[in-house]
Amino acid sequence: PRSTLFPYTTLFRSQRAWSSREQRGRPRKGEEPRLHTKECHKERKRYYRALRNVKCPSRAQNLTDSDSRQMHDNGRGCIVQGYNAQLAVDSETQVIVAAEVTQQVLDRGQLLTMMERAKHNLGQWPAVVTADAGYWDTEMVQEAIRSGVQVLVPPDGATTLKTRQPRQMANNPLAQRMRAELATHAALYRMRQVIVEPVIGYIKAVRGFRRFALRGLNCVRAEWRIICTTHNLLKLFRHRWRPVTA
């Protein structure tokens, strides 16, 4: 829903900031100091922009969940109001070993956090960690490697249509070493597509969970953990009743 209060709030603030327009002489005692010419033009543009937004608001505001953020949905190719849900999945059983919800729009900076969550739940560091290019952050990857874990995160983005080559996101020594390591362990990194992607597809397509029913970061985090817990329970149930083959 669109907010009608936000444009008026911006208008009032810009009007106060541009209170010295068309005033000459020294300010009276208790008045705001006069703005310089450059600052005055800047505040003038802000004031008239706020006037246009009041007449025709163009910014969508969420009035039901102030903790949510506008994020890009890669599946649908549009902007949605929501949260960034994170998963860490075991490679053998596809059991979720760590789950988190954050307000961060990008996945950068979440790699070490999810590794620490997995260590807390498992009691030890995972042997190998694989993640897509969206998790690449030079400092974060370097810190993850210092923990003694084999980390495989491509430093390059998706292939561009013009050059047909991956888009380089970093060209530092760590990124160069990571490219060489990914070329050596290409088969190991390709396993990521059959580890975490099926779990996400099962939760969305089979179980039909595509949006949170609760509001607020704490409630959404609890709801996501419940979804992940029930996924693990279903995995354990099917593993127990799996027929024995000769």
Short mmCIF file of N, CA and C in Angstrom, two decimals, residues 23-174:
data_model
loop_
_atom_site.label_atom_id
_atom_site.label_comp_id
_atom_site.label_asym_id
_atom_site.label_seq_id
_atom_site.Cartn_x
_atom_site.Cartn_y
_atom_site.Cartn_z
N GLN A 23 15.17 35.58 2.09
CA GLN A 23 15.37 36.41 3.26
C GLN A 23 16.75 37.07 3.17
N ARG A 24 16.84 38.32 3.54
CA ARG A 24 18.08 39.06 3.46
C ARG A 24 18.46 39.58 4.83
N GLY A 25 19.71 40.01 4.90
CA GLY A 25 20.19 40.57 6.15
C GLY A 25 20.63 39.51 7.13
N ARG A 26 21.06 39.95 8.29
CA ARG A 26 21.52 39.02 9.31
C ARG A 26 20.32 38.37 9.99
N PRO A 27 20.45 37.11 10.40
CA PRO A 27 19.32 36.45 11.08
C PRO A 27 19.10 37.02 12.47
N ARG A 28 17.87 37.04 12.89
CA ARG A 28 17.55 37.51 14.23
C ARG A 28 18.00 36.51 15.28
N LYS A 29 17.96 36.93 16.51
CA LYS A 29 18.37 36.06 17.59
C LYS A 29 17.40 34.89 17.70
N GLY A 30 17.92 33.67 17.65
CA GLY A 30 17.10 32.49 17.74
C GLY A 30 16.69 31.92 16.40
N GLU A 31 16.95 32.68 15.29
CA GLU A 31 16.61 32.19 13.97
C GLU A 31 17.72 31.29 13.43
N GLU A 32 17.35 30.52 12.40
CA GLU A 32 18.32 29.65 11.77
C GLU A 32 19.30 30.48 10.95
N PRO A 33 20.56 30.06 10.83
CA PRO A 33 21.52 30.81 10.01
C PRO A 33 21.16 30.73 8.53
N ARG A 34 21.54 31.74 7.80
CA ARG A 34 21.26 31.78 6.37
C ARG A 34 22.06 30.71 5.64
N LEU A 35 21.46 30.14 4.61
CA LEU A 35 22.13 29.14 3.80
C LEU A 35 22.98 29.82 2.74
N HIS A 36 24.09 29.15 2.36
CA HIS A 36 24.88 29.64 1.26
C HIS A 36 24.14 29.40 -0.05
N THR A 37 24.64 30.01 -1.12
CA THR A 37 23.94 29.93 -2.41
C THR A 37 23.82 28.50 -2.90
N LYS A 38 24.90 27.72 -2.81
CA LYS A 38 24.88 26.34 -3.29
C LYS A 38 23.94 25.48 -2.45
N GLU A 39 24.00 25.67 -1.14
CA GLU A 39 23.11 24.90 -0.26
C GLU A 39 21.66 25.33 -0.45
N CYS A 40 21.45 26.60 -0.71
CA CYS A 40 20.09 27.10 -0.91
C CYS A 40 19.46 26.49 -2.16
N HIS A 41 20.24 26.39 -3.25
CA HIS A 41 19.73 25.77 -4.47
C HIS A 41 19.43 24.29 -4.24
N LYS A 42 20.26 23.63 -3.47
CA LYS A 42 20.04 22.22 -3.18
C LYS A 42 18.77 22.01 -2.39
N GLU A 43 18.56 22.82 -1.36
CA GLU A 43 17.35 22.70 -0.56
C GLU A 43 16.11 23.13 -1.36
N ARG A 44 16.29 24.04 -2.29
CA ARG A 44 15.17 24.47 -3.14
C ARG A 44 14.69 23.32 -4.02
N LYS A 45 15.64 22.60 -4.63
CA LYS A 45 15.27 21.44 -5.45
C LYS A 45 14.59 20.38 -4.59
N ARG A 46 15.08 20.18 -3.40
CA ARG A 46 14.48 19.19 -2.51
C ARG A 46 13.06 19.60 -2.12
N TYR A 47 12.86 20.90 -1.93
CA TYR A 47 11.53 21.39 -1.53
C TYR A 47 10.52 21.18 -2.65
N TYR A 48 10.88 21.53 -3.89
CA TYR A 48 9.94 21.36 -5.00
C TYR A 48 9.73 19.89 -5.36
N ARG A 49 10.76 19.07 -5.15
CA ARG A 49 10.58 17.63 -5.36
C ARG A 49 9.60 17.06 -4.35
N ALA A 50 9.66 17.55 -3.12
CA ALA A 50 8.70 17.11 -2.11
C ALA A 50 7.29 17.57 -2.45
N LEU A 51 7.16 18.75 -3.02
CA LEU A 51 5.85 19.22 -3.45
C LEU A 51 5.25 18.31 -4.52
N ARG A 52 6.08 17.88 -5.47
CA ARG A 52 5.60 16.97 -6.52
C ARG A 52 5.20 15.62 -5.94
N ASN A 53 5.94 15.15 -4.96
CA ASN A 53 5.60 13.85 -4.37
C ASN A 53 4.31 13.92 -3.58
N VAL A 54 4.01 15.08 -3.00
CA VAL A 54 2.75 15.23 -2.27
C VAL A 54 1.57 15.17 -3.24
N LYS A 55 1.72 15.82 -4.40
CA LYS A 55 0.64 15.81 -5.38
C LYS A 55 0.47 14.44 -6.02
N CYS A 56 1.58 13.75 -6.28
CA CYS A 56 1.51 12.45 -6.95
C CYS A 56 2.54 11.54 -6.30
N PRO A 57 2.20 10.86 -5.21
CA PRO A 57 3.17 9.98 -4.53
C PRO A 57 3.57 8.82 -5.44
N SER A 58 4.88 8.57 -5.51
CA SER A 58 5.39 7.50 -6.36
C SER A 58 6.15 6.45 -5.58
N ARG A 59 6.32 6.62 -4.30
CA ARG A 59 7.08 5.68 -3.50
C ARG A 59 6.13 4.79 -2.69
N ALA A 60 6.25 3.46 -2.87
CA ALA A 60 5.39 2.51 -2.17
C ALA A 60 5.95 2.23 -0.77
N GLN A 61 5.11 2.31 0.22
CA GLN A 61 5.51 2.08 1.60
C GLN A 61 4.69 0.93 2.17
N ASN A 62 5.34 0.10 3.00
CA ASN A 62 4.66 -1.00 3.65
C ASN A 62 4.18 -0.53 5.02
N LEU A 63 2.88 -0.52 5.20
CA LEU A 63 2.29 -0.04 6.46
C LEU A 63 1.99 -1.16 7.43
N THR A 64 2.11 -2.42 7.01
CA THR A 64 1.79 -3.55 7.88
C THR A 64 3.01 -4.22 8.49
N ASP A 65 4.18 -4.06 7.87
CA ASP A 65 5.40 -4.70 8.39
C ASP A 65 6.57 -3.76 8.13
N SER A 66 6.89 -2.98 9.12
CA SER A 66 7.97 -2.01 8.95
C SER A 66 9.35 -2.66 8.96
N ASP A 67 9.46 -3.91 9.41
CA ASP A 67 10.75 -4.60 9.43
C ASP A 67 11.14 -5.15 8.07
N SER A 68 10.18 -5.32 7.16
CA SER A 68 10.48 -5.89 5.85
C SER A 68 11.19 -4.86 4.97
N ARG A 69 11.82 -5.34 3.92
CA ARG A 69 12.57 -4.50 3.00
C ARG A 69 12.22 -4.86 1.56
N GLN A 70 12.44 -3.92 0.65
CA GLN A 70 12.22 -4.17 -0.76
C GLN A 70 13.43 -4.91 -1.33
N MET A 71 13.17 -6.10 -1.89
CA MET A 71 14.22 -6.96 -2.40
C MET A 71 13.85 -7.45 -3.78
N HIS A 72 14.88 -7.84 -4.52
CA HIS A 72 14.68 -8.33 -5.89
C HIS A 72 14.46 -9.84 -5.86
N ASP A 73 13.36 -10.28 -6.46
CA ASP A 73 13.04 -11.69 -6.57
C ASP A 73 13.62 -12.21 -7.88
N ASN A 74 14.68 -13.03 -7.80
CA ASN A 74 15.32 -13.52 -9.01
C ASN A 74 14.41 -14.47 -9.79
N GLY A 75 13.56 -15.20 -9.08
CA GLY A 75 12.68 -16.14 -9.76
C GLY A 75 11.64 -15.45 -10.63
N ARG A 76 11.04 -14.41 -10.11
CA ARG A 76 10.00 -13.68 -10.85
C ARG A 76 10.52 -12.43 -11.53
N GLY A 77 11.75 -12.03 -11.22
CA GLY A 77 12.33 -10.87 -11.87
C GLY A 77 11.64 -9.57 -11.52
N CYS A 78 11.28 -9.38 -10.25
CA CYS A 78 10.59 -8.17 -9.84
C CYS A 78 11.02 -7.82 -8.41
N ILE A 79 10.57 -6.66 -7.94
CA ILE A 79 10.85 -6.21 -6.59
C ILE A 79 9.70 -6.63 -5.68
N VAL A 80 10.02 -7.25 -4.56
CA VAL A 80 9.01 -7.69 -3.60
C VAL A 80 9.35 -7.11 -2.23
N GLN A 81 8.36 -7.02 -1.39
CA GLN A 81 8.53 -6.57 -0.01
C GLN A 81 8.64 -7.81 0.85
N GLY A 82 9.81 -8.02 1.44
CA GLY A 82 9.97 -9.25 2.21
C GLY A 82 11.26 -9.28 2.98
N TYR A 83 11.76 -10.51 3.19
CA TYR A 83 12.97 -10.76 3.97
C TYR A 83 13.91 -11.64 3.15
N ASN A 84 15.13 -11.77 3.65
CA ASN A 84 16.13 -12.61 3.02
C ASN A 84 16.32 -13.85 3.88
N ALA A 85 15.79 -14.98 3.42
CA ALA A 85 15.87 -16.23 4.17
C ALA A 85 17.12 -16.99 3.75
N GLN A 86 17.85 -17.52 4.73
CA GLN A 86 19.10 -18.23 4.51
C GLN A 86 18.97 -19.68 4.93
N LEU A 87 19.72 -20.55 4.23
CA LEU A 87 19.72 -21.98 4.53
C LEU A 87 21.14 -22.53 4.44
N ALA A 88 21.45 -23.49 5.30
CA ALA A 88 22.65 -24.30 5.22
C ALA A 88 22.21 -25.76 5.28
N VAL A 89 22.56 -26.54 4.24
CA VAL A 89 22.03 -27.89 4.07
C VAL A 89 23.17 -28.89 4.06
N ASP A 90 22.93 -30.04 4.69
CA ASP A 90 23.89 -31.14 4.68
C ASP A 90 23.92 -31.79 3.30
N SER A 91 25.10 -32.18 2.83
CA SER A 91 25.25 -32.68 1.46
C SER A 91 24.75 -34.11 1.30
N GLU A 92 24.73 -34.91 2.35
CA GLU A 92 24.36 -36.32 2.21
C GLU A 92 22.87 -36.55 2.42
N THR A 93 22.30 -35.94 3.43
CA THR A 93 20.91 -36.22 3.79
C THR A 93 19.95 -35.09 3.42
N GLN A 94 20.48 -33.95 2.97
CA GLN A 94 19.68 -32.77 2.66
C GLN A 94 18.87 -32.29 3.87
N VAL A 95 19.44 -32.47 5.03
CA VAL A 95 18.87 -31.96 6.27
C VAL A 95 19.38 -30.54 6.48
N ILE A 96 18.49 -29.66 6.87
CA ILE A 96 18.87 -28.26 7.11
C ILE A 96 19.59 -28.17 8.45
N VAL A 97 20.82 -27.70 8.41
CA VAL A 97 21.64 -27.61 9.62
C VAL A 97 21.69 -26.19 10.18
N ALA A 98 21.25 -25.20 9.43
CA ALA A 98 21.22 -23.82 9.92
C ALA A 98 20.21 -23.04 9.09
N ALA A 99 19.47 -22.18 9.76
CA ALA A 99 18.45 -21.35 9.09
C ALA A 99 18.42 -19.99 9.75
N GLU A 100 18.30 -18.95 8.93
CA GLU A 100 18.31 -17.59 9.45
C GLU A 100 17.51 -16.69 8.52
N VAL A 101 17.00 -15.61 9.07
CA VAL A 101 16.29 -14.59 8.30
C VAL A 101 16.93 -13.25 8.61
N THR A 102 17.23 -12.50 7.56
CA THR A 102 17.90 -11.21 7.74
C THR A 102 17.18 -10.15 6.92
N GLN A 103 17.42 -8.91 7.28
CA GLN A 103 16.87 -7.77 6.53
C GLN A 103 17.80 -7.30 5.44
N GLN A 104 18.98 -7.88 5.34
CA GLN A 104 19.94 -7.47 4.33
C GLN A 104 19.44 -7.86 2.95
N VAL A 105 19.50 -6.92 2.02
CA VAL A 105 19.00 -7.19 0.67
C VAL A 105 19.90 -8.19 -0.06
N LEU A 106 21.22 -8.07 0.10
CA LEU A 106 22.17 -8.94 -0.57
C LEU A 106 22.64 -10.04 0.36
N ASP A 107 23.15 -11.13 -0.26
CA ASP A 107 23.67 -12.25 0.53
C ASP A 107 25.10 -12.01 0.99
N ARG A 108 25.73 -10.95 0.51
CA ARG A 108 27.09 -10.66 0.94
C ARG A 108 27.12 -10.41 2.44
N GLY A 109 28.07 -11.00 3.10
CA GLY A 109 28.18 -10.84 4.54
C GLY A 109 27.46 -11.91 5.33
N GLN A 110 26.76 -12.83 4.66
CA GLN A 110 26.02 -13.87 5.37
C GLN A 110 26.76 -15.21 5.41
N LEU A 111 27.88 -15.31 4.70
CA LEU A 111 28.59 -16.59 4.63
C LEU A 111 29.11 -17.02 6.00
N LEU A 112 29.86 -16.16 6.64
CA LEU A 112 30.44 -16.50 7.94
C LEU A 112 29.36 -16.67 8.99
N THR A 113 28.30 -15.90 8.91
CA THR A 113 27.21 -16.04 9.88
C THR A 113 26.56 -17.41 9.79
N MET A 114 26.30 -17.90 8.58
CA MET A 114 25.70 -19.22 8.41
C MET A 114 26.67 -20.33 8.81
N MET A 115 27.96 -20.12 8.59
CA MET A 115 28.94 -21.12 9.03
C MET A 115 28.97 -21.21 10.55
N GLU A 116 28.89 -20.08 11.21
CA GLU A 116 28.88 -20.10 12.68
C GLU A 116 27.61 -20.73 13.21
N ARG A 117 26.46 -20.48 12.54
CA ARG A 117 25.21 -21.13 12.93
C ARG A 117 25.31 -22.65 12.79
N ALA A 118 25.90 -23.08 11.68
CA ALA A 118 26.06 -24.52 11.46
C ALA A 118 27.00 -25.14 12.50
N LYS A 119 28.07 -24.44 12.83
CA LYS A 119 28.99 -24.95 13.86
C LYS A 119 28.30 -25.05 15.21
N HIS A 120 27.47 -24.06 15.54
CA HIS A 120 26.76 -24.08 16.81
C HIS A 120 25.79 -25.27 16.88
N ASN A 121 25.13 -25.60 15.77
CA ASN A 121 24.18 -26.70 15.77
C ASN A 121 24.84 -28.07 15.65
N LEU A 122 25.97 -28.14 14.93
CA LEU A 122 26.63 -29.42 14.71
C LEU A 122 27.72 -29.71 15.72
N GLY A 123 28.23 -28.69 16.39
CA GLY A 123 29.32 -28.89 17.33
C GLY A 123 30.69 -28.84 16.70
N GLN A 124 30.79 -28.61 15.39
CA GLN A 124 32.07 -28.54 14.70
C GLN A 124 31.89 -27.79 13.38
N TRP A 125 33.02 -27.36 12.83
CA TRP A 125 32.97 -26.69 11.55
C TRP A 125 32.66 -27.69 10.44
N PRO A 126 31.92 -27.31 9.43
CA PRO A 126 31.74 -28.22 8.29
C PRO A 126 33.05 -28.39 7.53
N ALA A 127 33.21 -29.54 6.88
CA ALA A 127 34.46 -29.81 6.16
C ALA A 127 34.58 -28.93 4.92
N VAL A 128 33.50 -28.80 4.16
CA VAL A 128 33.49 -28.02 2.92
C VAL A 128 32.25 -27.14 2.92
N VAL A 129 32.41 -25.91 2.46
CA VAL A 129 31.29 -24.97 2.33
C VAL A 129 31.26 -24.47 0.90
N THR A 130 30.12 -24.64 0.25
CA THR A 130 29.93 -24.13 -1.11
C THR A 130 28.78 -23.13 -1.11
N ALA A 131 28.93 -22.08 -1.87
CA ALA A 131 27.90 -21.03 -1.96
C ALA A 131 27.99 -20.40 -3.34
N ASP A 132 26.91 -19.73 -3.76
CA ASP A 132 26.91 -19.11 -5.08
C ASP A 132 27.65 -17.78 -5.05
N ALA A 133 27.73 -17.14 -6.22
CA ALA A 133 28.53 -15.93 -6.35
C ALA A 133 27.98 -14.77 -5.54
N GLY A 134 26.70 -14.81 -5.18
CA GLY A 134 26.12 -13.73 -4.40
C GLY A 134 26.70 -13.62 -3.01
N TYR A 135 27.36 -14.67 -2.52
CA TYR A 135 27.95 -14.65 -1.19
C TYR A 135 29.39 -14.18 -1.19
N TRP A 136 29.91 -13.83 -2.35
CA TRP A 136 31.32 -13.44 -2.38
C TRP A 136 31.52 -12.07 -1.75
N ASP A 137 32.36 -12.05 -0.75
CA ASP A 137 32.85 -10.83 -0.11
C ASP A 137 34.28 -11.13 0.31
N THR A 138 35.22 -10.34 -0.17
CA THR A 138 36.63 -10.67 0.00
C THR A 138 36.99 -10.85 1.46
N GLU A 139 36.62 -9.90 2.30
CA GLU A 139 36.97 -10.00 3.72
C GLU A 139 36.25 -11.17 4.40
N MET A 140 34.98 -11.39 4.04
CA MET A 140 34.23 -12.46 4.67
C MET A 140 34.75 -13.83 4.25
N VAL A 141 35.09 -13.99 2.96
CA VAL A 141 35.64 -15.26 2.50
C VAL A 141 37.01 -15.52 3.11
N GLN A 142 37.81 -14.48 3.23
CA GLN A 142 39.12 -14.63 3.86
C GLN A 142 38.99 -15.06 5.31
N GLU A 143 38.04 -14.50 6.02
CA GLU A 143 37.81 -14.88 7.41
C GLU A 143 37.31 -16.31 7.51
N ALA A 144 36.48 -16.74 6.56
CA ALA A 144 35.99 -18.11 6.57
C ALA A 144 37.10 -19.11 6.28
N ILE A 145 38.03 -18.76 5.41
CA ILE A 145 39.14 -19.66 5.09
C ILE A 145 40.07 -19.80 6.29
N ARG A 146 40.22 -18.74 7.07
CA ARG A 146 41.08 -18.80 8.25
C ARG A 146 40.58 -19.78 9.30
N SER A 147 39.30 -20.11 9.27
CA SER A 147 38.75 -21.08 10.23
C SER A 147 39.16 -22.51 9.91
N GLY A 148 39.83 -22.72 8.78
CA GLY A 148 40.27 -24.06 8.41
C GLY A 148 39.30 -24.83 7.55
N VAL A 149 38.24 -24.20 7.09
CA VAL A 149 37.22 -24.86 6.27
C VAL A 149 37.55 -24.62 4.80
N GLN A 150 37.33 -25.64 3.98
CA GLN A 150 37.49 -25.46 2.54
C GLN A 150 36.27 -24.73 1.99
N VAL A 151 36.48 -23.52 1.54
CA VAL A 151 35.41 -22.64 1.07
C VAL A 151 35.49 -22.53 -0.44
N LEU A 152 34.37 -22.78 -1.11
CA LEU A 152 34.28 -22.67 -2.56
C LEU A 152 33.15 -21.69 -2.90
N VAL A 153 33.54 -20.47 -3.21
CA VAL A 153 32.59 -19.42 -3.58
C VAL A 153 33.13 -18.74 -4.83
N PRO A 154 32.43 -18.77 -5.94
CA PRO A 154 32.94 -18.11 -7.15
C PRO A 154 32.95 -16.60 -7.00
N PRO A 155 34.06 -15.95 -7.34
CA PRO A 155 34.11 -14.49 -7.26
C PRO A 155 33.52 -13.78 -8.47
N ASP A 156 32.98 -14.52 -9.42
CA ASP A 156 32.44 -13.95 -10.65
C ASP A 156 30.94 -14.16 -10.70
N GLY A 157 30.26 -13.18 -11.31
CA GLY A 157 28.81 -13.25 -11.42
C GLY A 157 28.37 -14.07 -12.61
N ALA A 158 27.12 -13.87 -12.99
CA ALA A 158 26.55 -14.65 -14.09
C ALA A 158 27.16 -14.22 -15.42
N THR A 159 27.01 -15.08 -16.42
CA THR A 159 27.54 -14.80 -17.74
C THR A 159 26.74 -13.69 -18.42
N THR A 160 27.45 -12.71 -18.98
CA THR A 160 26.79 -11.61 -19.67
C THR A 160 26.41 -12.02 -21.09
N LEU A 161 25.41 -11.37 -21.65
CA LEU A 161 24.94 -11.71 -22.99
C LEU A 161 25.89 -11.22 -24.07
N LYS A 162 26.60 -10.13 -23.82
CA LYS A 162 27.46 -9.55 -24.84
C LYS A 162 28.76 -10.34 -24.99
N THR A 163 29.46 -10.55 -23.90
CA THR A 163 30.76 -11.21 -23.96
C THR A 163 30.70 -12.72 -23.79
N ARG A 164 29.58 -13.25 -23.31
CA ARG A 164 29.45 -14.69 -23.04
C ARG A 164 30.47 -15.17 -22.02
N GLN A 165 30.98 -14.25 -21.21
CA GLN A 165 31.94 -14.57 -20.18
C GLN A 165 31.39 -14.15 -18.82
N PRO A 166 31.79 -14.84 -17.75
CA PRO A 166 31.31 -14.45 -16.42
C PRO A 166 31.74 -13.03 -16.07
N ARG A 167 30.85 -12.31 -15.43
CA ARG A 167 31.14 -10.93 -15.01
C ARG A 167 32.04 -10.95 -13.79
N GLN A 168 33.21 -10.33 -13.90
CA GLN A 168 34.17 -10.32 -12.81
C GLN A 168 33.72 -9.36 -11.72
N MET A 169 33.59 -9.88 -10.51
CA MET A 169 33.19 -9.07 -9.37
C MET A 169 34.40 -8.61 -8.55
N ALA A 170 35.51 -9.36 -8.63
CA ALA A 170 36.72 -9.01 -7.88
C ALA A 170 37.92 -9.54 -8.65
N ASN A 171 39.03 -8.83 -8.53
CA ASN A 171 40.25 -9.24 -9.23
C ASN A 171 41.45 -9.11 -8.30
N ASN A 172 41.27 -9.45 -7.05
CA ASN A 172 42.36 -9.41 -6.08
C ASN A 172 43.03 -10.78 -6.00
N PRO A 173 44.13 -10.91 -5.28
CA PRO A 173 44.81 -12.22 -5.19
C PRO A 173 43.92 -13.34 -4.65
N LEU A 174 43.04 -13.04 -3.70
CA LEU A 174 42.17 -14.08 -3.18
C LEU A 174 41.19 -14.57 -4.25
#
